[in-house]
Amino acid sequence: MSESVDPLVKITRVPERGAYDKESIYSTFDDGYLCHVAYESDHGPVVLPTLYGRHENFIYFHGSPAAGMFRRANSDVNISLVVTHVDGFVLARSLFHHSMNYRSVVVIGKAEKVEDPKEVMHGLEVITENCLPGRWDEARQPNDVELRQTTVFRLELTAASVKARTGAPGDDAEDIDLDIWAGVFPVVSGVGNPIPSPDFTAGTDLPSSLRTFRQIPEDA
Amino acid sequence: MSESVDPLVKITRVPERGAYDKESIYSTFDDGYLCHVAYESDHGPVVLPTLYGRHENFIYFHGSPAAGMFRRANSDVNISLVVTHVDGFVLARSLFHHSMNYRSVVVIGKAEKVEDPKEVMHGLEVITENCLPGRWDEARQPNDVELRQTTVFRLELTAASVKARTGAPGDDAEDIDLDIWAGVFPVVSGVGNPIPSPDFTAGTDLPSSLRTFRQIPEDA
């Protein structure tokens, strides 16, 4: 990916919030696990959520070969894939300057169905490890029957951009002295206490990989 | 919206996870504030995040008239708008049966630009109150100059569906006795401690509407 900006993903609205460097693109993907994919249908664009992982300059995502999204993704038409992190509610004195702090990364391109069985397994490992670090080696790995029910796609990060807002509200000067609270409510998320499966009767403790899995910081 | 299912939004993959009743559709929208909107461009579909609110059978969202998304949304081509709640990571013994607990609602239709100034204000109030209950009456309301910089769209919930997964992992019988932890990590999110704006020097306390705003439950 060159540093020149692909016009497909150029930030035109508030351009100073845009970034196109690999580090920004990779880190915004690596902080998330859920993306939204938009693909062409006979009735206009359709957008659906799915899980993903990144390896080098590729995003991997997977699904059932029966799902419409995946039948259509492997075509000559571009798809668009976005990951959005909500970092805070920005409360200004004026409603007009209310906003969100966020980071979002968008990539536009042609998804390729992964055909090589080794790369299929690699793609599934990339997705699993992105969502649940350490889980690939703990759980039972896919067998041939299961692999036939799974389609893996990859999308190269050729045309991608990040848009982000950070910091305090930007009220107009004439509003600063209004008697209205202004500031940011940071958004935090993570996991709560794990709920073992009702059919889980083995003595197995929670693996160490999961003991600190996406815990919410105490000082949040 | 009739109870007959519009084929545009019929759930074809794992159909027992689908719902089409107004109560499911409305409650899934009302639990969120961030949506992803996919719209047609000259280079295929593009998907972007934005805020929204629901009033009766309409979703309202807004933006700058200069943004490409909003220039294109007001056309004869359908857009697709989705809200996704991630409720939990589902960890099975087999990687194949790993999943997420989630609720997502998708609506497909033609966005209408709101032209009536009273409905523009109403739409902005609906969005604000959905994101920040009580804030519309606390903050300074939009003036004419600000309203000219704001475009409000509405999208009727004519073709909408909910897809959801809940509960424990669904391992295959032959995997149940494997010595692998299985269960659900619930995902929780909310806001942390508010950060007053650096230019906030008024004596105003946090308004009561914000004191319990999206707090994470203590027992999560």
Tab-separated table of C-alpha atoms in Angstrom:
chain	number	residue	atom	x	y	z
A	1	MET	CA	0.000	0.000	0.000
A	2	SER	CA	1.569	3.271	-1.050
A	3	GLU	CA	1.230	6.443	0.948
A	4	SER	CA	-0.690	8.066	-1.909
A	5	VAL	CA	-4.368	8.149	-1.064
A	6	ASP	CA	-6.786	6.044	-3.068
A	7	PRO	CA	-9.696	8.346	-3.991
A	8	LEU	CA	-12.093	5.511	-3.050
A	9	VAL	CA	-11.349	6.022	0.636
A	10	LYS	CA	-10.241	9.663	0.772
A	11	ILE	CA	-11.768	11.496	3.737
A	12	THR	CA	-13.603	14.483	2.263
A	13	ARG	CA	-15.611	15.577	5.309
A	14	VAL	CA	-13.376	17.014	8.110
A	15	PRO	CA	-10.227	15.787	6.276
A	16	GLU	CA	-7.954	16.553	9.241
A	17	ARG	CA	-9.539	13.562	10.996
A	18	GLY	CA	-8.260	11.189	8.294
A	19	ALA	CA	-5.170	8.953	8.274
A	20	TYR	CA	-3.837	6.652	5.578
A	21	ASP	CA	-0.660	5.188	7.059
A	22	LYS	CA	-0.325	1.454	7.666
A	23	GLU	CA	0.250	1.867	11.395
A	24	SER	CA	-3.072	3.686	11.886
A	25	ILE	CA	-4.915	1.246	9.644
A	26	TYR	CA	-3.435	-1.870	11.244
A	27	SER	CA	-3.873	-0.711	14.846
A	28	THR	CA	-7.509	0.272	14.271
A	29	PHE	CA	-8.222	-3.181	12.883
A	30	ASP	CA	-6.199	-4.922	15.605
A	31	ASP	CA	-8.176	-3.217	18.398
A	32	GLY	CA	-11.459	-4.791	17.211
A	33	TYR	CA	-13.024	-8.097	16.303
A	34	LEU	CA	-16.424	-7.191	14.793
A	35	CYS	CA	-16.688	-5.604	11.376
A	36	HIS	CA	-19.573	-4.652	9.116
A	37	VAL	CA	-19.404	-5.747	5.493
A	38	ALA	CA	-21.434	-4.123	2.724
A	39	TYR	CA	-21.937	-6.018	-0.509
A	40	GLU	CA	-23.948	-5.495	-3.636
A	41	SER	CA	-27.304	-7.236	-4.020
A	42	ASP	CA	-29.987	-7.085	-6.699
A	43	HIS	CA	-31.829	-4.609	-4.469
A	44	GLY	CA	-28.977	-2.286	-3.535
A	45	PRO	CA	-26.266	-2.589	-0.921
A	46	VAL	CA	-26.701	-4.876	2.084
A	47	VAL	CA	-24.652	-4.566	5.270
A	48	LEU	CA	-24.106	-7.312	7.848
A	49	PRO	CA	-21.865	-7.870	10.876
A	50	THR	CA	-19.184	-10.546	11.001
A	51	LEU	CA	-15.929	-11.393	12.807
A	52	TYR	CA	-12.506	-10.839	11.281
A	53	GLY	CA	-8.784	-10.962	11.849
A	54	ARG	CA	-5.827	-9.261	10.186
A	55	HIS	CA	-2.591	-10.879	8.990
A	56	GLU	CA	-0.063	-8.587	7.348
A	57	ASN	CA	-1.909	-6.645	4.654
A	58	PHE	CA	-5.010	-8.891	4.549
A	59	ILE	CA	-8.280	-8.970	6.479
A	60	TYR	CA	-9.734	-12.474	6.816
A	61	PHE	CA	-13.414	-13.168	7.476
A	62	HIS	CA	-15.460	-16.328	7.166
A	63	GLY	CA	-18.968	-17.680	6.886
A	64	SER	CA	-21.204	-20.380	5.535
A	65	PRO	CA	-21.011	-21.007	1.790
A	66	ALA	CA	-24.841	-20.856	1.934
A	67	ALA	CA	-25.007	-17.261	3.146
A	68	GLY	CA	-25.948	-14.720	0.487
A	69	MET	CA	-23.220	-12.412	1.640
A	70	PHE	CA	-20.566	-14.959	0.839
A	71	ARG	CA	-22.029	-16.101	-2.421
A	72	ARG	CA	-21.880	-12.514	-3.575
A	73	ALA	CA	-18.663	-11.363	-1.955
A	74	ASN	CA	-16.533	-13.415	-4.340
A	75	SER	CA	-17.338	-11.379	-7.403
A	76	ASP	CA	-15.860	-8.618	-9.442
A	77	VAL	CA	-17.796	-6.002	-7.509
A	78	ASN	CA	-16.125	-4.183	-4.632
A	79	ILE	CA	-17.204	-4.759	-1.070
A	80	SER	CA	-16.709	-2.309	1.759
A	81	LEU	CA	-15.649	-3.398	5.236
A	82	VAL	CA	-15.611	-1.118	8.273
A	83	VAL	CA	-14.578	-1.419	11.919
A	84	THR	CA	-15.769	1.258	14.349
A	85	HIS	CA	-14.585	1.844	17.905
A	86	VAL	CA	-16.731	4.133	20.033
A	87	ASP	CA	-14.403	5.840	22.515
A	88	GLY	CA	-16.631	8.455	24.097
A	89	PHE	CA	-19.745	10.629	24.101
A	90	VAL	CA	-18.754	14.262	23.552
A	91	LEU	CA	-21.156	16.672	25.268
A	92	ALA	CA	-20.900	20.304	24.244
A	93	ARG	CA	-22.891	23.325	25.475
A	94	SER	CA	-24.627	23.431	22.087
A	95	LEU	CA	-26.377	20.392	20.700
A	96	PHE	CA	-24.761	21.187	17.328
A	97	HIS	CA	-21.283	20.442	18.690
A	98	HIS	CA	-22.246	17.206	20.401
A	99	SER	CA	-20.242	14.396	18.900
A	100	MET	CA	-18.621	11.038	19.503
A	101	ASN	CA	-14.985	10.216	19.995
A	102	TYR	CA	-14.360	7.284	17.703
A	103	ARG	CA	-11.931	5.544	15.404
A	104	SER	CA	-13.162	3.853	12.280
A	105	VAL	CA	-11.287	2.136	9.491
A	106	VAL	CA	-12.795	1.486	6.071
A	107	VAL	CA	-11.411	-0.717	3.320
A	108	ILE	CA	-12.885	-1.005	-0.165
A	109	GLY	CA	-11.883	-3.758	-2.557
A	110	LYS	CA	-12.601	-7.132	-4.061
A	111	ALA	CA	-12.855	-10.010	-1.607
A	112	GLU	CA	-11.088	-13.183	-2.703
A	113	LYS	CA	-12.335	-16.601	-1.669
A	114	VAL	CA	-9.421	-18.499	-0.150
A	115	GLU	CA	-9.041	-21.835	-1.988
A	116	ASP	CA	-5.751	-23.229	-0.675
A	117	PRO	CA	-6.637	-25.531	2.294
A	118	LYS	CA	-3.547	-24.392	4.217
A	119	GLU	CA	-4.524	-20.749	3.835
A	120	VAL	CA	-8.115	-21.586	4.873
A	121	MET	CA	-6.771	-22.995	8.152
A	122	HIS	CA	-4.420	-20.026	8.468
A	123	GLY	CA	-7.329	-17.599	7.922
A	124	LEU	CA	-9.437	-19.331	10.569
A	125	GLU	CA	-6.513	-19.198	12.992
A	126	VAL	CA	-6.048	-15.469	12.287
A	127	ILE	CA	-9.750	-14.791	12.962
A	128	THR	CA	-9.828	-16.955	16.103
A	129	GLU	CA	-6.659	-15.493	17.571
A	130	ASN	CA	-7.866	-11.956	16.886
A	131	CYS	CA	-11.111	-12.593	18.770
A	132	LEU	CA	-9.815	-14.964	21.460
A	133	PRO	CA	-6.018	-14.876	21.831
A	134	GLY	CA	-4.650	-18.333	22.713
A	135	ARG	CA	-7.839	-20.221	21.870
A	136	TRP	CA	-6.670	-21.792	18.597
A	137	ASP	CA	-4.335	-24.186	20.455
A	138	GLU	CA	-6.766	-24.881	23.341
A	139	ALA	CA	-9.887	-25.955	21.463
A	140	ARG	CA	-10.538	-28.820	19.053
A	141	GLN	CA	-9.425	-27.782	15.602
A	142	PRO	CA	-11.656	-28.001	12.508
A	143	ASN	CA	-11.968	-31.373	10.764
A	144	ASP	CA	-12.550	-31.944	7.050
A	145	VAL	CA	-16.352	-32.063	7.352
A	146	GLU	CA	-16.367	-28.757	9.215
A	147	LEU	CA	-13.953	-27.140	6.770
A	148	ARG	CA	-16.292	-27.979	3.893
A	149	GLN	CA	-18.982	-25.951	5.689
A	150	THR	CA	-16.741	-22.921	6.042
A	151	THR	CA	-15.780	-20.316	3.482
A	152	VAL	CA	-12.895	-17.988	4.178
A	153	PHE	CA	-12.425	-14.713	2.348
A	154	ARG	CA	-9.528	-12.312	2.331
A	155	LEU	CA	-9.531	-8.651	1.447
A	156	GLU	CA	-6.287	-6.824	0.805
A	157	LEU	CA	-5.765	-3.459	2.489
A	158	THR	CA	-4.995	-1.656	-0.739
A	159	ALA	CA	-7.553	1.153	-0.395
A	160	ALA	CA	-8.097	1.866	3.286
A	161	SER	CA	-8.424	4.879	5.531
A	162	VAL	CA	-8.925	5.709	9.184
A	163	LYS	CA	-11.116	8.496	10.520
A	164	ALA	CA	-10.941	9.457	14.160
A	165	ARG	CA	-12.120	12.095	16.608
A	166	THR	CA	-10.475	12.549	19.995
A	167	GLY	CA	-10.578	15.036	22.828
A	168	ALA	CA	-12.868	17.611	24.349
A	169	PRO	CA	-15.947	19.224	22.790
A	170	GLY	CA	-15.342	22.173	20.448
A	171	ASP	CA	-17.911	24.702	21.553
A	172	ASP	CA	-18.259	28.101	19.917
A	173	ALA	CA	-16.627	30.918	21.910
A	174	GLU	CA	-19.956	32.604	22.629
A	175	ASP	CA	-21.289	29.401	24.256
A	176	ILE	CA	-18.395	28.771	26.676
A	177	ASP	CA	-19.944	30.683	29.570
A	178	LEU	CA	-23.362	29.050	29.309
A	179	ASP	CA	-24.317	27.226	32.487
A	180	ILE	CA	-24.268	23.810	30.786
A	181	TRP	CA	-22.020	20.873	31.668
A	182	ALA	CA	-19.509	20.050	28.909
A	183	GLY	CA	-17.048	17.203	28.635
A	184	VAL	CA	-16.553	13.616	27.556
A	185	PHE	CA	-18.025	10.366	28.841
A	186	PRO	CA	-15.465	7.710	27.881
A	187	VAL	CA	-16.989	4.457	26.635
A	188	VAL	CA	-15.522	1.303	28.112
A	189	SER	CA	-16.297	-2.280	27.251
A	190	GLY	CA	-15.033	-5.712	28.105
A	191	VAL	CA	-16.306	-8.996	29.436
A	192	GLY	CA	-18.103	-9.832	32.664
A	193	ASN	CA	-17.933	-13.033	34.674
A	194	PRO	CA	-17.741	-16.153	32.466
A	195	ILE	CA	-20.763	-18.495	32.469
A	196	PRO	CA	-19.731	-22.156	32.075
A	197	SER	CA	-21.844	-24.198	29.670
A	198	PRO	CA	-24.616	-26.219	31.444
A	199	ASP	CA	-23.150	-29.396	29.907
A	200	PHE	CA	-19.659	-28.491	31.123
A	201	THR	CA	-18.902	-31.019	33.867
A	202	ALA	CA	-15.186	-31.556	33.270
A	203	GLY	CA	-12.862	-30.380	35.996
A	204	THR	CA	-11.070	-28.082	33.613
A	205	ASP	CA	-10.278	-24.678	35.040
A	206	LEU	CA	-10.581	-21.582	32.941
A	207	PRO	CA	-7.409	-21.631	30.805
A	208	SER	CA	-4.882	-18.968	31.718
A	209	SER	CA	-5.446	-17.317	28.329
A	210	LEU	CA	-9.017	-16.517	29.385
A	211	ARG	CA	-8.440	-15.392	32.963
A	212	THR	CA	-7.707	-11.823	31.917
A	213	PHE	CA	-9.643	-11.909	28.640
A	214	ARG	CA	-10.910	-8.412	27.771
A	215	GLN	CA	-11.327	-7.411	31.413
A	216	ILE	CA	-12.564	-3.912	32.074
A	217	PRO	CA	-9.860	-1.879	33.865
A	218	GLU	CA	-10.679	-1.256	37.542
A	219	ASP	CA	-10.069	2.486	37.228
A	220	ALA	CA	-12.410	2.974	34.260
B	1	MET	CA	-45.278	-2.953	8.518
B	2	SER	CA	-47.166	-6.179	7.969
B	3	GLU	CA	-46.193	-9.427	9.618
B	4	SER	CA	-45.495	-10.964	6.215
B	5	VAL	CA	-41.760	-11.110	5.622
B	6	ASP	CA	-40.228	-8.902	2.969
B	7	PRO	CA	-37.880	-11.123	0.922
B	8	LEU	CA	-35.280	-8.328	1.050
B	9	VAL	CA	-34.640	-9.000	4.719
B	10	LYS	CA	-35.638	-12.650	5.090
B	11	ILE	CA	-33.138	-14.595	7.183
B	12	THR	CA	-31.999	-17.503	4.992
B	13	ARG	CA	-29.025	-18.720	7.023
B	14	VAL	CA	-30.094	-20.280	10.394
B	15	PRO	CA	-33.681	-18.999	9.914
B	16	GLU	CA	-34.716	-19.920	13.475
B	17	ARG	CA	-32.559	-17.000	14.655
B	18	GLY	CA	-34.732	-14.530	12.727
B	19	ALA	CA	-37.579	-12.319	13.957
B	20	TYR	CA	-39.797	-9.920	12.051
B	21	ASP	CA	-42.196	-8.552	14.680
B	22	LYS	CA	-42.262	-4.863	15.523
B	23	GLU	CA	-41.419	-5.444	19.176
B	24	SER	CA	-38.161	-7.265	18.327
B	25	ILE	CA	-37.250	-4.696	15.665
B	26	TYR	CA	-38.010	-1.668	17.853
B	27	SER	CA	-36.288	-2.996	20.976
B	28	THR	CA	-33.137	-3.912	19.059
B	29	PHE	CA	-32.947	-0.386	17.672
B	30	ASP	CA	-33.813	1.208	21.020
B	31	ASP	CA	-30.964	-0.609	22.804
B	32	GLY	CA	-28.345	1.045	20.567
B	33	TYR	CA	-27.194	4.411	19.280
B	34	LEU	CA	-24.593	3.619	16.602
B	35	CYS	CA	-25.613	2.175	13.250
B	36	HIS	CA	-23.765	1.358	10.062
B	37	VAL	CA	-25.259	2.608	6.801
B	38	ALA	CA	-24.395	1.131	3.407
B	39	TYR	CA	-25.110	3.169	0.306
B	40	GLU	CA	-24.377	2.799	-3.355
B	41	SER	CA	-21.385	4.595	-4.869
B	42	ASP	CA	-19.886	4.580	-8.353
B	43	HIS	CA	-17.373	2.015	-7.092
B	44	GLY	CA	-19.693	-0.371	-5.257
B	45	PRO	CA	-21.262	-0.198	-1.831
B	46	VAL	CA	-19.725	1.943	0.898
B	47	VAL	CA	-20.466	1.489	4.603
B	48	LEU	CA	-19.990	4.113	7.321
B	49	PRO	CA	-20.954	4.509	10.996
B	50	THR	CA	-23.389	7.153	12.220
B	51	LEU	CA	-25.746	7.889	15.126
B	52	TYR	CA	-29.492	7.374	14.950
B	53	GLY	CA	-32.748	7.420	16.862
B	54	ARG	CA	-36.124	5.774	16.327
B	55	HIS	CA	-39.554	7.411	16.484
B	56	GLU	CA	-42.520	5.175	15.778
B	57	ASN	CA	-41.817	3.387	12.496
B	58	PHE	CA	-38.946	5.659	11.366
B	59	ILE	CA	-35.205	5.681	11.954
B	60	TYR	CA	-33.710	9.170	11.882
B	61	PHE	CA	-30.038	9.855	11.191
B	62	HIS	CA	-28.213	13.046	10.282
B	63	GLY	CA	-25.041	14.448	8.819
B	64	SER	CA	-23.432	17.212	6.860
B	65	PRO	CA	-24.953	18.013	3.470
B	66	ALA	CA	-21.341	17.896	2.191
B	67	ALA	CA	-20.767	14.249	3.100
B	68	GLY	CA	-20.895	11.856	0.158
B	69	MET	CA	-23.032	9.463	2.123
B	70	PHE	CA	-25.781	12.020	2.468
B	71	ARG	CA	-25.583	13.320	-1.048
B	72	ARG	CA	-26.188	9.778	-2.233
B	73	ALA	CA	-28.607	8.517	0.395
B	74	ASN	CA	-31.439	10.660	-0.943
B	75	SER	CA	-31.855	8.777	-4.170
B	76	ASP	CA	-34.008	6.095	-5.642
B	77	VAL	CA	-31.522	3.409	-4.671
B	78	ASN	CA	-32.037	1.461	-1.467
B	79	ILE	CA	-29.728	1.892	1.466
B	80	SER	CA	-29.159	-0.692	4.172
B	81	LEU	CA	-28.864	0.253	7.840
B	82	VAL	CA	-27.789	-2.170	10.569
B	83	VAL	CA	-27.413	-2.044	14.353
B	84	THR	CA	-25.432	-4.815	16.048
B	85	HIS	CA	-25.228	-5.569	19.770
B	86	VAL	CA	-22.464	-7.941	20.844
B	87	ASP	CA	-23.743	-9.771	23.930
B	88	GLY	CA	-21.110	-12.440	24.447
B	89	PHE	CA	-18.241	-14.593	23.223
B	90	VAL	CA	-19.401	-18.205	22.895
B	91	LEU	CA	-16.568	-20.676	23.519
B	92	ALA	CA	-17.214	-24.272	22.486
B	93	ARG	CA	-14.937	-27.320	22.762
B	94	SER	CA	-14.586	-27.257	18.973
B	95	LEU	CA	-13.424	-24.138	17.175
B	96	PHE	CA	-16.177	-24.796	14.606
B	97	HIS	CA	-18.901	-24.152	17.188
B	98	HIS	CA	-17.341	-20.975	18.564
B	99	SER	CA	-19.734	-18.118	18.042
B	100	MET	CA	-20.970	-14.808	19.345
B	101	ASN	CA	-24.170	-14.024	21.178
B	102	TYR	CA	-25.571	-11.000	19.402
B	103	ARG	CA	-28.651	-9.174	18.249
B	104	SER	CA	-28.644	-7.346	14.969
B	105	VAL	CA	-31.399	-5.517	13.140
B	106	VAL	CA	-31.239	-4.704	9.445
B	107	VAL	CA	-33.521	-2.393	7.497
B	108	ILE	CA	-33.434	-1.940	3.736
B	109	GLY	CA	-35.233	0.901	1.995
B	110	LYS	CA	-35.076	4.346	0.492
B	111	ALA	CA	-33.914	7.118	2.815
B	112	GLU	CA	-35.932	10.307	2.597
B	113	LYS	CA	-34.358	13.700	3.243
B	114	VAL	CA	-36.496	15.503	5.820
B	115	GLU	CA	-37.492	18.906	4.409
B	116	ASP	CA	-40.068	20.223	6.898
B	117	PRO	CA	-38.131	22.391	9.418
B	118	LYS	CA	-40.308	21.139	12.283
B	119	GLU	CA	-39.572	17.530	11.426
B	120	VAL	CA	-35.841	18.349	11.096
B	121	MET	CA	-35.892	19.599	14.705
B	122	HIS	CA	-37.968	16.593	15.724
B	123	GLY	CA	-35.498	14.218	14.046
B	124	LEU	CA	-32.539	15.863	15.800
B	125	GLU	CA	-34.369	15.584	19.128
B	126	VAL	CA	-35.087	11.893	18.465
B	127	ILE	CA	-31.408	11.207	17.704
B	128	THR	CA	-30.165	13.235	20.694
B	129	GLU	CA	-32.593	11.674	23.152
B	130	ASN	CA	-31.749	8.184	21.912
B	131	CYS	CA	-28.028	8.760	22.489
B	132	LEU	CA	-28.231	11.005	25.584
B	133	PRO	CA	-31.632	10.863	27.313
B	134	GLY	CA	-32.548	14.246	28.801
B	135	ARG	CA	-29.885	16.213	26.924
B	136	TRP	CA	-32.170	17.927	24.400
B	137	ASP	CA	-33.620	20.208	27.078
B	138	GLU	CA	-30.300	20.786	28.895
B	139	ALA	CA	-28.081	21.979	26.054
B	140	ARG	CA	-28.336	24.938	23.719
B	141	GLN	CA	-30.643	24.069	20.860
B	142	PRO	CA	-29.705	24.448	17.184
B	143	ASN	CA	-30.024	27.905	15.589
B	144	ASP	CA	-30.832	28.641	11.960
B	145	VAL	CA	-27.196	28.775	10.844
B	146	GLU	CA	-26.529	25.375	12.425
B	147	LEU	CA	-29.676	23.868	10.969
B	148	ARG	CA	-28.536	24.852	7.461
B	149	GLN	CA	-25.398	22.765	8.062
B	150	THR	CA	-27.372	19.713	9.084
B	151	THR	CA	-29.223	17.216	6.935
B	152	VAL	CA	-31.688	14.814	8.544
B	153	PHE	CA	-32.826	11.626	6.861
B	154	ARG	CA	-35.538	9.208	7.801
B	155	LEU	CA	-35.889	5.593	6.802
B	156	GLU	CA	-39.158	3.768	7.321
B	157	LEU	CA	-39.064	0.328	8.936
B	158	THR	CA	-40.983	-1.332	6.125
B	159	ALA	CA	-38.500	-4.124	5.386
B	160	ALA	CA	-36.638	-4.994	8.571
B	161	SER	CA	-35.536	-8.108	10.387
B	162	VAL	CA	-33.725	-9.082	13.562
B	163	LYS	CA	-31.227	-11.912	13.866
B	164	ALA	CA	-30.063	-13.035	17.286
B	165	ARG	CA	-28.101	-15.772	19.000
B	166	THR	CA	-28.384	-16.388	22.735
B	167	GLY	CA	-27.282	-18.995	25.214
B	168	ALA	CA	-24.611	-21.639	25.662
B	169	PRO	CA	-22.343	-23.150	23.000
B	170	GLY	CA	-23.803	-25.988	20.896
B	171	ASP	CA	-21.035	-28.561	20.881
B	172	ASP	CA	-21.346	-31.870	19.076
B	173	ALA	CA	-22.163	-34.797	21.400
B	174	GLU	CA	-18.812	-36.476	20.777
B	175	ASP	CA	-16.946	-33.359	21.950
B	176	ILE	CA	-18.741	-32.846	25.280
B	177	ASP	CA	-16.261	-34.883	27.310
B	178	LEU	CA	-13.167	-33.213	25.884
B	179	ASP	CA	-11.091	-31.531	28.562
B	180	ILE	CA	-11.710	-28.046	27.160
B	181	TRP	CA	-13.448	-25.145	28.937
B	182	ALA	CA	-16.779	-24.224	27.342
B	183	GLY	CA	-19.142	-21.384	28.123
B	184	VAL	CA	-19.969	-17.767	27.472
B	185	PHE	CA	-18.100	-14.558	28.266
B	186	PRO	CA	-20.794	-11.874	28.429
B	187	VAL	CA	-19.813	-8.560	26.878
B	188	VAL	CA	-20.601	-5.486	28.932
B	189	SER	CA	-20.166	-1.861	28.005
B	190	GLY	CA	-20.999	1.511	29.405
B	191	VAL	CA	-19.303	4.744	30.332
B	192	GLY	CA	-16.437	5.433	32.703
B	193	ASN	CA	-15.821	8.538	34.780
B	194	PRO	CA	-16.787	11.759	32.940
B	195	ILE	CA	-13.962	14.124	31.943
B	196	PRO	CA	-15.048	17.784	32.132
B	197	SER	CA	-13.952	19.948	29.213
B	198	PRO	CA	-10.710	21.915	29.941
B	199	ASP	CA	-12.625	25.144	29.218
B	200	PHE	CA	-15.422	24.153	31.587
B	201	THR	CA	-15.101	26.543	34.500
B	202	ALA	CA	-18.764	27.081	35.361
B	203	GLY	CA	-19.903	25.764	38.694
B	204	THR	CA	-22.483	23.555	37.029
B	205	ASP	CA	-22.728	20.096	38.489
B	206	LEU	CA	-23.254	17.104	36.283
B	207	PRO	CA	-26.977	17.224	35.452
B	208	SER	CA	-29.010	14.491	37.101
B	209	SER	CA	-29.748	13.009	33.673
B	210	LEU	CA	-26.058	12.193	33.314
B	211	ARG	CA	-25.290	10.904	36.803
B	212	THR	CA	-26.360	7.367	35.935
B	213	PHE	CA	-25.777	7.629	32.188
B	214	ARG	CA	-24.947	4.188	30.744
B	215	GLN	CA	-23.215	3.046	33.918
B	216	ILE	CA	-21.842	-0.473	33.916
B	217	PRO	CA	-23.713	-2.594	36.512
B	218	GLU	CA	-21.584	-3.359	39.597
B	219	ASP	CA	-22.300	-7.087	39.376
B	220	ALA	CA	-21.249	-7.470	35.734
